[in-house]
GROMACS .gro file of N, CA and C in nm:
model
  444
    1MET      N    1 -11.025  -6.814  -8.039
    1MET     CA    2 -10.960  -6.894  -8.028
    1MET      C    3 -11.036  -7.093  -8.112
    2ALA      N    4 -10.978  -7.082  -8.236
    2ALA     CA    5 -11.039  -7.160  -8.304
    2ALA      C    6 -11.090  -7.332  -8.252
    3GLU      N    7 -10.982  -7.347  -8.209
    3GLU     CA    8 -10.976  -7.511  -8.135
    3GLU      C    9 -11.072  -7.536  -8.011
    4GLU      N   10 -11.190  -7.598  -7.964
    4GLU     CA   11 -11.291  -7.579  -7.909
    4GLU      C   12 -11.167  -7.648  -7.803
    5SER      N   13 -11.101  -7.755  -7.791
    5SER     CA   14 -11.047  -7.803  -7.719
    5SER      C   15 -10.912  -7.773  -7.607
    6CYS      N   16 -10.873  -7.671  -7.689
    6CYS     CA   17 -10.788  -7.596  -7.639
    6CYS      C   18 -10.864  -7.454  -7.560
    7ALA      N   19 -10.932  -7.417  -7.647
    7ALA     CA   20 -10.974  -7.277  -7.533
    7ALA      C   21 -11.092  -7.370  -7.425
    8GLY      N   22 -11.146  -7.438  -7.397
    8GLY     CA   23 -11.170  -7.517  -7.280
    8GLY      C   24 -11.086  -7.499  -7.214
    9CYS      N   25 -10.973  -7.593  -7.204
    9CYS     CA   26 -10.875  -7.585  -7.101
    9CYS      C   27 -10.793  -7.425  -7.072
   10HIS      N   28 -10.780  -7.366  -7.164
   10HIS     CA   29 -10.715  -7.205  -7.119
   10HIS      C   30 -10.815  -7.131  -7.058
   11LYS      N   31 -10.912  -7.157  -7.045
   11LYS     CA   32 -11.061  -7.123  -6.994
   11LYS      C   33 -11.018  -7.112  -6.821
   12ASN      N   34 -11.001  -7.213  -6.817
   12ASN     CA   35 -10.951  -7.300  -6.680
   12ASN      C   36 -10.835  -7.288  -6.597
   13ILE      N   37 -10.726  -7.312  -6.740
   13ILE     CA   38 -10.567  -7.328  -6.641
   13ILE      C   39 -10.480  -7.197  -6.695
   14ASP      N   40 -10.518  -7.126  -6.808
   14ASP     CA   41 -10.434  -7.027  -6.848
   14ASP      C   42 -10.512  -6.920  -6.925
   15PRO      N   43 -10.600  -6.880  -6.923
   15PRO     CA   44 -10.679  -6.793  -6.977
   15PRO      C   45 -10.562  -6.686  -7.050
   16PHE      N   46 -10.481  -6.616  -7.034
   16PHE     CA   47 -10.439  -6.508  -7.097
   16PHE      C   48 -10.338  -6.575  -7.226
   17GLY      N   49 -10.297  -6.720  -7.166
   17GLY     CA   50 -10.218  -6.819  -7.266
   17GLY      C   51 -10.210  -6.781  -7.387
   18PHE      N   52 -10.356  -6.773  -7.434
   18PHE     CA   53 -10.393  -6.762  -7.608
   18PHE      C   54 -10.340  -6.649  -7.632
   19VAL      N   55 -10.319  -6.528  -7.609
   19VAL     CA   56 -10.281  -6.392  -7.593
   19VAL      C   57 -10.139  -6.367  -7.627
   20LEU      N   58 -10.095  -6.489  -7.578
   20LEU     CA   59  -9.917  -6.504  -7.546
   20LEU      C   60  -9.861  -6.577  -7.668
   21GLU      N   61  -9.924  -6.655  -7.737
   21GLU     CA   62  -9.962  -6.722  -7.791
   21GLU      C   63  -9.848  -6.653  -7.926
   22SER      N   64  -9.806  -6.551  -7.955
   22SER     CA   65  -9.754  -6.475  -8.020
   22SER      C   66  -9.567  -6.509  -8.014
   23TYR      N   67  -9.559  -6.538  -7.877
   23TYR     CA   68  -9.435  -6.551  -7.871
   23TYR      C   69  -9.382  -6.718  -7.846
   24ASP      N   70  -9.282  -6.755  -7.897
   24ASP     CA   71  -9.224  -6.878  -7.803
   24ASP      C   72  -9.188  -6.873  -7.714
   25GLN      N   73  -9.130  -6.976  -7.660
   25GLN     CA   74  -9.034  -7.071  -7.561
   25GLN      C   75  -8.991  -6.968  -7.455
   26ILE      N   76  -8.910  -6.904  -7.535
   26ILE     CA   77  -8.781  -6.770  -7.467
   26ILE      C   78  -8.838  -6.628  -7.560
   27GLY      N   79  -8.956  -6.656  -7.566
   27GLY     CA   80  -8.994  -6.511  -7.586
   27GLY      C   81  -8.942  -6.394  -7.723
   28ARG      N   82  -8.957  -6.487  -7.803
   28ARG     CA   83  -8.929  -6.436  -7.950
   28ARG      C   84  -9.048  -6.430  -8.038
   29TRP      N   85  -9.047  -6.306  -8.073
   29TRP     CA   86  -9.190  -6.278  -8.128
   29TRP      C   87  -9.210  -6.370  -8.265
   30ARG      N   88  -9.339  -6.439  -8.310
   30ARG     CA   89  -9.351  -6.537  -8.408
   30ARG      C   90  -9.513  -6.484  -8.476
   31THR      N   91  -9.450  -6.574  -8.608
   31THR     CA   92  -9.610  -6.543  -8.637
   31THR      C   93  -9.691  -6.700  -8.676
   32HIS      N   94  -9.578  -6.792  -8.658
   32HIS     CA   95  -9.711  -6.882  -8.740
   32HIS      C   96  -9.610  -7.001  -8.561
   33SER      N   97  -9.653  -7.150  -8.583
   33SER     CA   98  -9.659  -7.233  -8.488
   33SER      C   99  -9.537  -7.299  -8.527
   34PRO      N  100  -9.465  -7.376  -8.478
   34PRO     CA  101  -9.346  -7.456  -8.554
   34PRO      C  102  -9.446  -7.605  -8.632
   35PRO      N  103  -9.381  -7.611  -8.697
   35PRO     CA  104  -9.465  -7.712  -8.780
   35PRO      C  105  -9.450  -7.828  -8.660
   36LEU      N  106  -9.523  -7.934  -8.726
   36LEU     CA  107  -9.550  -8.036  -8.632
   36LEU      C  108  -9.419  -8.150  -8.672
   37ARG      N  109  -9.393  -8.150  -8.779
   37ARG     CA  110  -9.271  -8.179  -8.811
   37ARG      C  111  -9.199  -8.139  -8.898
   38THR      N  112  -9.003  -8.164  -8.843
   38THR     CA  113  -8.950  -8.047  -8.926
   38THR      C  114  -8.843  -8.197  -8.963
   39PHE      N  115  -8.828  -8.150  -9.126
   39PHE     CA  116  -8.693  -8.179  -9.238
   39PHE      C  117  -8.593  -8.130  -9.238
   40LYS      N  118  -8.492  -8.160  -9.240
   40LYS     CA  119  -8.377  -8.122  -9.273
   40LYS      C  120  -8.382  -8.054  -9.419
   41LYS      N  121  -8.466  -8.088  -9.461
   41LYS     CA  122  -8.472  -8.023  -9.654
   41LYS      C  123  -8.523  -7.905  -9.629
   42TYR      N  124  -8.654  -7.949  -9.543
   42TYR     CA  125  -8.738  -7.795  -9.523
   42TYR      C  126  -8.708  -7.740  -9.439
   43LYS      N  127  -8.626  -7.681  -9.345
   43LYS     CA  128  -8.561  -7.638  -9.244
   43LYS      C  129  -8.668  -7.487  -9.189
   44GLU      N  130  -8.721  -7.419  -9.312
   44GLU     CA  131  -8.793  -7.275  -9.277
   44GLU      C  132  -8.913  -7.347  -9.331
   45ALA      N  133  -8.944  -7.424  -9.307
   45ALA     CA  134  -9.082  -7.475  -9.299
   45ALA      C  135  -9.172  -7.425  -9.183
   46LEU      N  136  -9.354  -7.375  -9.207
   46LEU     CA  137  -9.396  -7.312  -9.112
   46LEU      C  138  -9.494  -7.378  -9.089
   47GLY      N  139  -9.526  -7.366  -8.929
   47GLY     CA  140  -9.669  -7.445  -8.871
   47GLY      C  141  -9.749  -7.355  -8.911
   48LEU      N  142  -9.911  -7.361  -8.858
   48LEU     CA  143 -10.020  -7.300  -8.878
   48LEU      C  144  -9.985  -7.152  -8.825
   49PRO      N  145 -10.087  -7.039  -8.889
   49PRO     CA  146 -10.056  -6.938  -8.835
   49PRO      C  147 -10.109  -6.880  -8.678
   50VAL      N  148 -10.018  -6.798  -8.544
   50VAL     CA  149 -10.080  -6.831  -8.463
   50VAL      C  150 -10.224  -6.750  -8.460
   51GLU      N  151 -10.287  -6.785  -8.366
   51GLU     CA  152 -10.421  -6.736  -8.357
   51GLU      C  153 -10.399  -6.694  -8.209
   52SER      N  154 -10.416  -6.543  -8.205
   52SER     CA  155 -10.375  -6.470  -8.037
   52SER      C  156 -10.481  -6.436  -7.985
   53ALA      N  157 -10.596  -6.440  -8.066
   53ALA     CA  158 -10.740  -6.396  -7.990
   53ALA      C  159 -10.824  -6.454  -7.905
   54GLY      N  160 -10.889  -6.418  -7.805
   54GLY     CA  161 -10.972  -6.502  -7.759
   54GLY      C  162 -11.040  -6.448  -7.661
   55LYS      N  163 -11.092  -6.483  -7.577
   55LYS     CA  164 -11.245  -6.442  -7.472
   55LYS      C  165 -11.172  -6.469  -7.334
   56LEU      N  166 -11.177  -6.378  -7.230
   56LEU     CA  167 -11.165  -6.430  -7.095
   56LEU      C  168 -11.306  -6.493  -7.031
   57ALA      N  169 -11.283  -6.548  -6.911
   57ALA     CA  170 -11.386  -6.598  -6.860
   57ALA      C  171 -11.519  -6.449  -6.851
   58ASP      N  172 -11.452  -6.346  -6.829
   58ASP     CA  173 -11.570  -6.261  -6.791
   58ASP      C  174 -11.594  -6.197  -6.933
   59ARG      N  175 -11.574  -6.248  -7.048
   59ARG     CA  176 -11.621  -6.220  -7.196
   59ARG      C  177 -11.592  -6.119  -7.239
   60THR      N  178 -11.452  -6.073  -7.168
   60THR     CA  179 -11.374  -5.991  -7.264
   60THR      C  180 -11.292  -6.033  -7.392
   61LYS      N  181 -11.318  -5.975  -7.496
   61LYS     CA  182 -11.254  -5.993  -7.555
   61LYS      C  183 -11.097  -5.942  -7.590
   62LEU      N  184 -10.953  -6.044  -7.653
   62LEU     CA  185 -10.880  -5.987  -7.632
   62LEU      C  186 -10.807  -6.029  -7.779
   63GLU      N  187 -10.744  -5.956  -7.845
   63GLU     CA  188 -10.741  -5.962  -7.984
   63GLU      C  189 -10.546  -5.988  -7.982
   64ASP      N  190 -10.491  -5.930  -7.858
   64ASP     CA  191 -10.374  -5.930  -7.853
   64ASP      C  192 -10.324  -5.867  -7.748
   65ILE      N  193 -10.182  -5.902  -7.777
   65ILE     CA  194 -10.078  -5.845  -7.606
   65ILE      C  195 -10.110  -5.701  -7.560
   66THR      N  196 -10.115  -5.612  -7.679
   66THR     CA  197 -10.175  -5.481  -7.682
   66THR      C  198 -10.327  -5.468  -7.585
   67ASP      N  199 -10.400  -5.554  -7.651
   67ASP     CA  200 -10.531  -5.553  -7.542
   67ASP      C  201 -10.531  -5.597  -7.377
   68LEU      N  202 -10.402  -5.702  -7.358
   68LEU     CA  203 -10.419  -5.775  -7.270
   68LEU      C  204 -10.343  -5.663  -7.175
   69LYS      N  205 -10.230  -5.606  -7.184
   69LYS     CA  206 -10.150  -5.455  -7.159
   69LYS      C  207 -10.293  -5.369  -7.066
   70LYS      N  208 -10.370  -5.363  -7.178
   70LYS     CA  209 -10.486  -5.232  -7.181
   70LYS      C  210 -10.600  -5.327  -7.024
   71TYR      N  211 -10.644  -5.449  -7.017
   71TYR     CA  212 -10.704  -5.547  -6.921
   71TYR      C  213 -10.608  -5.517  -6.824
   72LEU      N  214 -10.494  -5.535  -6.807
   72LEU     CA  215 -10.448  -5.531  -6.646
   72LEU      C  216 -10.434  -5.397  -6.609
   73ARG      N  217 -10.420  -5.324  -6.667
   73ARG     CA  218 -10.409  -5.162  -6.642
   73ARG      C  219 -10.561  -5.091  -6.588
   74GLU      N  220 -10.634  -5.193  -6.643
   74GLU     CA  221 -10.791  -5.169  -6.603
   74GLU      C  222 -10.815  -5.150  -6.399
   75ASP      N  223 -10.729  -5.228  -6.373
   75ASP     CA  224 -10.711  -5.309  -6.238
   75ASP      C  225 -10.573  -5.327  -6.191
   76ILE      N  226 -10.455  -5.249  -6.189
   76ILE     CA  227 -10.321  -5.365  -6.178
   76ILE      C  228 -10.348  -5.434  -6.031
   77ALA      N  229 -10.412  -5.427  -5.966
   77ALA     CA  230 -10.368  -5.495  -5.806
   77ALA      C  231 -10.406  -5.642  -5.795
   78PRO      N  232 -10.522  -5.711  -5.888
   78PRO     CA  233 -10.510  -5.830  -5.857
   78PRO      C  234 -10.343  -5.855  -5.957
   79PHE      N  235 -10.290  -5.863  -6.040
   79PHE     CA  236 -10.226  -5.895  -6.123
   79PHE      C  237 -10.112  -5.891  -6.048
   80ALA      N  238 -10.063  -5.782  -5.949
   80ALA     CA  239  -9.937  -5.769  -5.847
   80ALA      C  240  -9.970  -5.844  -5.753
   81GLU      N  241 -10.054  -5.896  -5.705
   81GLU     CA  242 -10.086  -5.975  -5.574
   81GLU      C  243 -10.009  -6.132  -5.639
   82CYS      N  244 -10.099  -6.113  -5.782
   82CYS     CA  245 -10.113  -6.275  -5.791
   82CYS      C  246  -9.940  -6.305  -5.831
   83ILE      N  247  -9.877  -6.199  -5.902
   83ILE     CA  248  -9.711  -6.249  -5.936
   83ILE      C  249  -9.616  -6.189  -5.838
   84SER      N  250  -9.669  -6.150  -5.715
   84SER     CA  251  -9.596  -6.132  -5.573
   84SER      C  252  -9.600  -6.234  -5.597
   85GLU      N  253  -9.751  -6.303  -5.546
   85GLU     CA  254  -9.698  -6.465  -5.471
   85GLU      C  255  -9.633  -6.547  -5.549
   86LYS      N  256  -9.618  -6.588  -5.697
   86LYS     CA  257  -9.545  -6.665  -5.764
   86LYS      C  258  -9.418  -6.588  -5.725
   87LEU      N  259  -9.380  -6.483  -5.742
   87LEU     CA  260  -9.181  -6.440  -5.767
   87LEU      C  261  -9.175  -6.482  -5.585
   88LEU      N  262  -9.260  -6.471  -5.525
   88LEU     CA  263  -9.209  -6.540  -5.332
   88LEU      C  264  -9.179  -6.666  -5.356
   89THR      N  265  -9.324  -6.778  -5.412
   89THR     CA  266  -9.335  -6.892  -5.392
   89THR      C  267  -9.173  -6.959  -5.521
   90TYR      N  268  -9.160  -6.861  -5.588
   90TYR     CA  269  -9.020  -6.887  -5.658
   90TYR      C  270  -8.908  -6.855  -5.568
   91ALA      N  271  -8.885  -6.729  -5.493
   91ALA     CA  272  -8.783  -6.715  -5.466
   91ALA      C  273  -8.747  -6.791  -5.311
   92THR      N  274  -8.886  -6.840  -5.211
   92THR     CA  275  -8.823  -6.938  -5.120
   92THR      C  276  -8.839  -7.085  -5.129
   93GLY      N  277  -8.920  -7.135  -5.293
   93GLY     CA  278  -8.872  -7.293  -5.296
   93GLY      C  279  -9.018  -7.316  -5.198
   94ARG      N  280  -9.064  -7.270  -5.190
   94ARG     CA  281  -9.225  -7.269  -5.167
   94ARG      C  282  -9.336  -7.260  -5.167
   95SER      N  283  -9.475  -7.307  -5.171
   95SER     CA  284  -9.615  -7.223  -5.128
   95SER      C  285  -9.621  -7.090  -5.082
   96MET      N  286  -9.685  -7.054  -5.117
   96MET     CA  287  -9.737  -6.990  -4.988
   96MET      C  288  -9.838  -7.014  -4.896
   97ASN      N  289  -9.856  -6.972  -4.739
   97ASN     CA  290  -9.916  -7.019  -4.662
   97ASN      C  291 -10.001  -6.875  -4.628
   98CYS      N  292 -10.090  -6.938  -4.547
   98CYS     CA  293 -10.197  -6.795  -4.476
   98CYS      C  294 -10.107  -6.717  -4.409
   99SER      N  295 -10.005  -6.705  -4.370
   99SER     CA  296  -9.923  -6.605  -4.287
   99SER      C  297  -9.875  -6.518  -4.421
  100ASP      N  298  -9.869  -6.597  -4.519
  100ASP     CA  299  -9.773  -6.544  -4.561
  100ASP      C  300  -9.865  -6.439  -4.697
  101HIS      N  301  -9.968  -6.452  -4.701
  101HIS     CA  302 -10.087  -6.373  -4.770
  101HIS      C  303 -10.056  -6.206  -4.726
  102LYS      N  304 -10.047  -6.163  -4.590
  102LYS     CA  305 -10.050  -6.084  -4.554
  102LYS      C  306  -9.928  -5.993  -4.589
  103LEU      N  307  -9.809  -6.035  -4.617
  103LEU     CA  308  -9.682  -6.031  -4.652
  103LEU      C  309  -9.718  -5.935  -4.818
  104VAL      N  310  -9.775  -6.042  -4.865
  104VAL     CA  311  -9.810  -6.025  -5.026
  104VAL      C  312  -9.904  -5.929  -5.044
  105ARG      N  313  -9.998  -5.906  -4.917
  105ARG     CA  314 -10.096  -5.755  -4.978
  105ARG      C  315  -9.990  -5.641  -4.947
  106ASP      N  316  -9.903  -5.628  -4.772
  106ASP     CA  317  -9.803  -5.564  -4.802
  106ASP      C  318  -9.733  -5.532  -4.845
  107VAL      N  319  -9.700  -5.609  -4.949
  107VAL     CA  320  -9.566  -5.580  -5.106
  107VAL      C  321  -9.647  -5.495  -5.218
  108VAL      N  322  -9.819  -5.528  -5.248
  108VAL     CA  323  -9.872  -5.446  -5.289
  108VAL      C  324  -9.964  -5.350  -5.277
  109LYS      N  325  -9.934  -5.318  -5.118
  109LYS     CA  326 -10.015  -5.192  -5.130
  109LYS      C  327 -10.022  -5.038  -5.148
  110ASP      N  328  -9.862  -5.021  -5.248
  110ASP     CA  329  -9.822  -4.914  -5.263
  110ASP      C  330  -9.827  -4.928  -5.375
  111VAL      N  331  -9.886  -5.034  -5.502
  111VAL     CA  332  -9.886  -5.028  -5.669
  111VAL      C  333 -10.023  -4.927  -5.692
  112PRO      N  334  -9.951  -4.837  -5.755
  112PRO     CA  335 -10.077  -4.783  -5.816
  112PRO      C  336 -10.130  -4.794  -5.874
  113ARG      N  337 -10.270  -4.767  -5.887
  113ARG     CA  338 -10.350  -4.762  -5.993
  113ARG      C  339 -10.270  -4.763  -6.152
  114GLY      N  340 -10.340  -4.898  -6.222
  114GLY     CA  341 -10.312  -4.860  -6.385
  114GLY      C  342 -10.099  -4.862  -6.410
  115ARG      N  343 -10.049  -4.887  -6.284
  115ARG     CA  344  -9.892  -4.868  -6.332
  115ARG      C  345  -9.820  -4.958  -6.237
  116ILE      N  346  -9.688  -4.984  -6.282
  116ILE     CA  347  -9.597  -5.110  -6.227
  116ILE      C  348  -9.497  -5.013  -6.188
  117PRO      N  349  -9.488  -4.967  -6.021
  117PRO     CA  350  -9.336  -4.853  -5.977
  117PRO      C  351  -9.258  -4.939  -6.103
  118ARG      N  352  -9.133  -4.835  -6.096
  118ARG     CA  353  -9.000  -4.861  -6.183
  118ARG      C  354  -8.964  -4.865  -6.101
  119SER      N  355  -8.842  -4.932  -6.117
  119SER     CA  356  -8.654  -4.895  -6.040
  119SER      C  357  -8.663  -4.800  -5.980
  120GLY      N  358  -8.605  -4.817  -5.872
  120GLY     CA  359  -8.593  -4.611  -5.802
  120GLY      C  360  -8.721  -4.538  -5.700
  121ASP      N  361  -8.812  -4.601  -5.770
  121ASP     CA  362  -8.964  -4.535  -5.723
  121ASP      C  363  -8.947  -4.567  -5.538
  122SER      N  364  -8.942  -4.460  -5.472
  122SER     CA  365  -8.934  -4.485  -5.328
  122SER      C  366  -9.096  -4.544  -5.238
  123SER      N  367  -9.021  -4.622  -5.173
  123SER     CA  368  -9.136  -4.720  -5.070
  123SER      C  369  -9.222  -4.813  -5.162
  124SER      N  370  -9.165  -4.859  -5.288
  124SER     CA  371  -9.206  -4.953  -5.359
  124SER      C  372  -9.150  -5.133  -5.334
  125GLU      N  373  -9.220  -5.177  -5.236
  125GLU     CA  374  -9.197  -5.286  -5.210
  125GLU      C  375  -9.177  -5.366  -5.290
  126PHE      N  376  -9.271  -5.379  -5.403
  126PHE     CA  377  -9.311  -5.454  -5.512
  126PHE      C  378  -9.219  -5.438  -5.575
  127ARG      N  379  -9.170  -5.290  -5.619
  127ARG     CA  380  -9.058  -5.304  -5.744
  127ARG      C  381  -8.930  -5.375  -5.659
  128GLU      N  382  -8.933  -5.373  -5.578
  128GLU     CA  383  -8.836  -5.411  -5.497
  128GLU      C  384  -8.803  -5.536  -5.520
  129LEU      N  385  -8.900  -5.626  -5.467
  129LEU     CA  386  -8.959  -5.766  -5.487
  129LEU      C  387  -8.882  -5.802  -5.623
  130LEU      N  388  -8.973  -5.734  -5.721
  130LEU     CA  389  -8.901  -5.740  -5.871
  130LEU      C  390  -8.787  -5.771  -5.895
  131ASP      N  391  -8.707  -5.671  -5.832
  131ASP     CA  392  -8.554  -5.603  -5.865
  131ASP      C  393  -8.479  -5.764  -5.809
  132THR      N  394  -8.518  -5.788  -5.636
  132THR     CA  395  -8.464  -5.900  -5.602
  132THR      C  396  -8.495  -6.037  -5.671
  133VAL      N  397  -8.598  -6.080  -5.713
  133VAL     CA  398  -8.592  -6.190  -5.791
  133VAL      C  399  -8.512  -6.147  -5.930
  134GLU      N  400  -8.517  -6.057  -6.028
  134GLU     CA  401  -8.440  -6.118  -6.119
  134GLU      C  402  -8.292  -6.091  -6.076
  135LEU      N  403  -8.272  -6.019  -5.974
  135LEU     CA  404  -8.125  -6.011  -5.911
  135LEU      C  405  -8.083  -6.158  -5.896
  136PHE      N  406  -8.183  -6.230  -5.817
  136PHE     CA  407  -8.123  -6.371  -5.769
  136PHE      C  408  -8.130  -6.452  -5.869
  137ALA      N  409  -8.229  -6.429  -5.997
  137ALA     CA  410  -8.228  -6.555  -6.076
  137ALA      C  411  -8.086  -6.545  -6.149
  138LEU      N  412  -8.049  -6.408  -6.188
  138LEU     CA  413  -7.942  -6.355  -6.308
  138LEU      C  414  -7.802  -6.454  -6.202
  139LEU      N  415  -7.749  -6.405  -6.078
  139LEU     CA  416  -7.681  -6.451  -5.978
  139LEU      C  417  -7.672  -6.618  -6.031
  140TYR      N  418  -7.800  -6.698  -5.995
  140TYR     CA  419  -7.799  -6.846  -5.979
  140TYR      C  420  -7.763  -6.872  -6.087
  141PHE      N  421  -7.840  -6.827  -6.147
  141PHE     CA  422  -7.789  -6.874  -6.335
  141PHE      C  423  -7.682  -6.897  -6.367
  142ARG      N  424  -7.596  -6.778  -6.323
  142ARG     CA  425  -7.449  -6.750  -6.302
  142ARG      C  426  -7.367  -6.846  -6.299
  143VAL      N  427  -7.409  -6.874  -6.139
  143VAL     CA  428  -7.317  -7.026  -6.052
  143VAL      C  429  -7.393  -7.126  -6.155
  144ILE      N  430  -7.498  -7.181  -6.165
  144ILE     CA  431  -7.517  -7.326  -6.229
  144ILE      C  432  -7.429  -7.333  -6.399
  145LEU      N  433  -7.457  -7.214  -6.460
  145LEU     CA  434  -7.352  -7.202  -6.585
  145LEU      C  435  -7.184  -7.242  -6.567
  146ARG      N  436  -7.180  -7.168  -6.467
  146ARG     CA  437  -7.051  -7.192  -6.393
  146ARG      C  438  -6.984  -7.343  -6.380
  147LEU      N  439  -7.107  -7.405  -6.334
  147LEU     CA  440  -7.029  -7.559  -6.256
  147LEU      C  441  -7.100  -7.640  -6.359
  148SER      N  442  -7.182  -7.582  -6.485
  148SER     CA  443  -7.192  -7.716  -6.578
  148SER      C  444  -7.056  -7.714  -6.669
   0.00000   0.00000   0.00000
């Protein structure tokens, strides 16, 4: 990451953010950032090229999303635990407390090294959590869209 000011914040609050820069806000692939100003005359104007390479706090160099996947697969348990906490926070509408951390550990205990369980895997509480939150979000947004 060339901009030191960007790298300084990403190091602390979003260390993987630079690797995901190639995706826009709704997950579409992009090679350039949006232009700082948009002129009707120049609708196809491109911003600066996306810089998706960077270094994590442990000095691991990541060039792109493929490197991030490899890094996470080396030890998937911390990632599974973190995503479980975030999904449970989203699903319950509150932060996790001390007693919730046992639930999170129980959910991720069956996550095998190097892969996320797939739908249909038996005894996968983590996969069940992912499927439940996905279903909840689908139903929630359908209701919201009908009401608006």
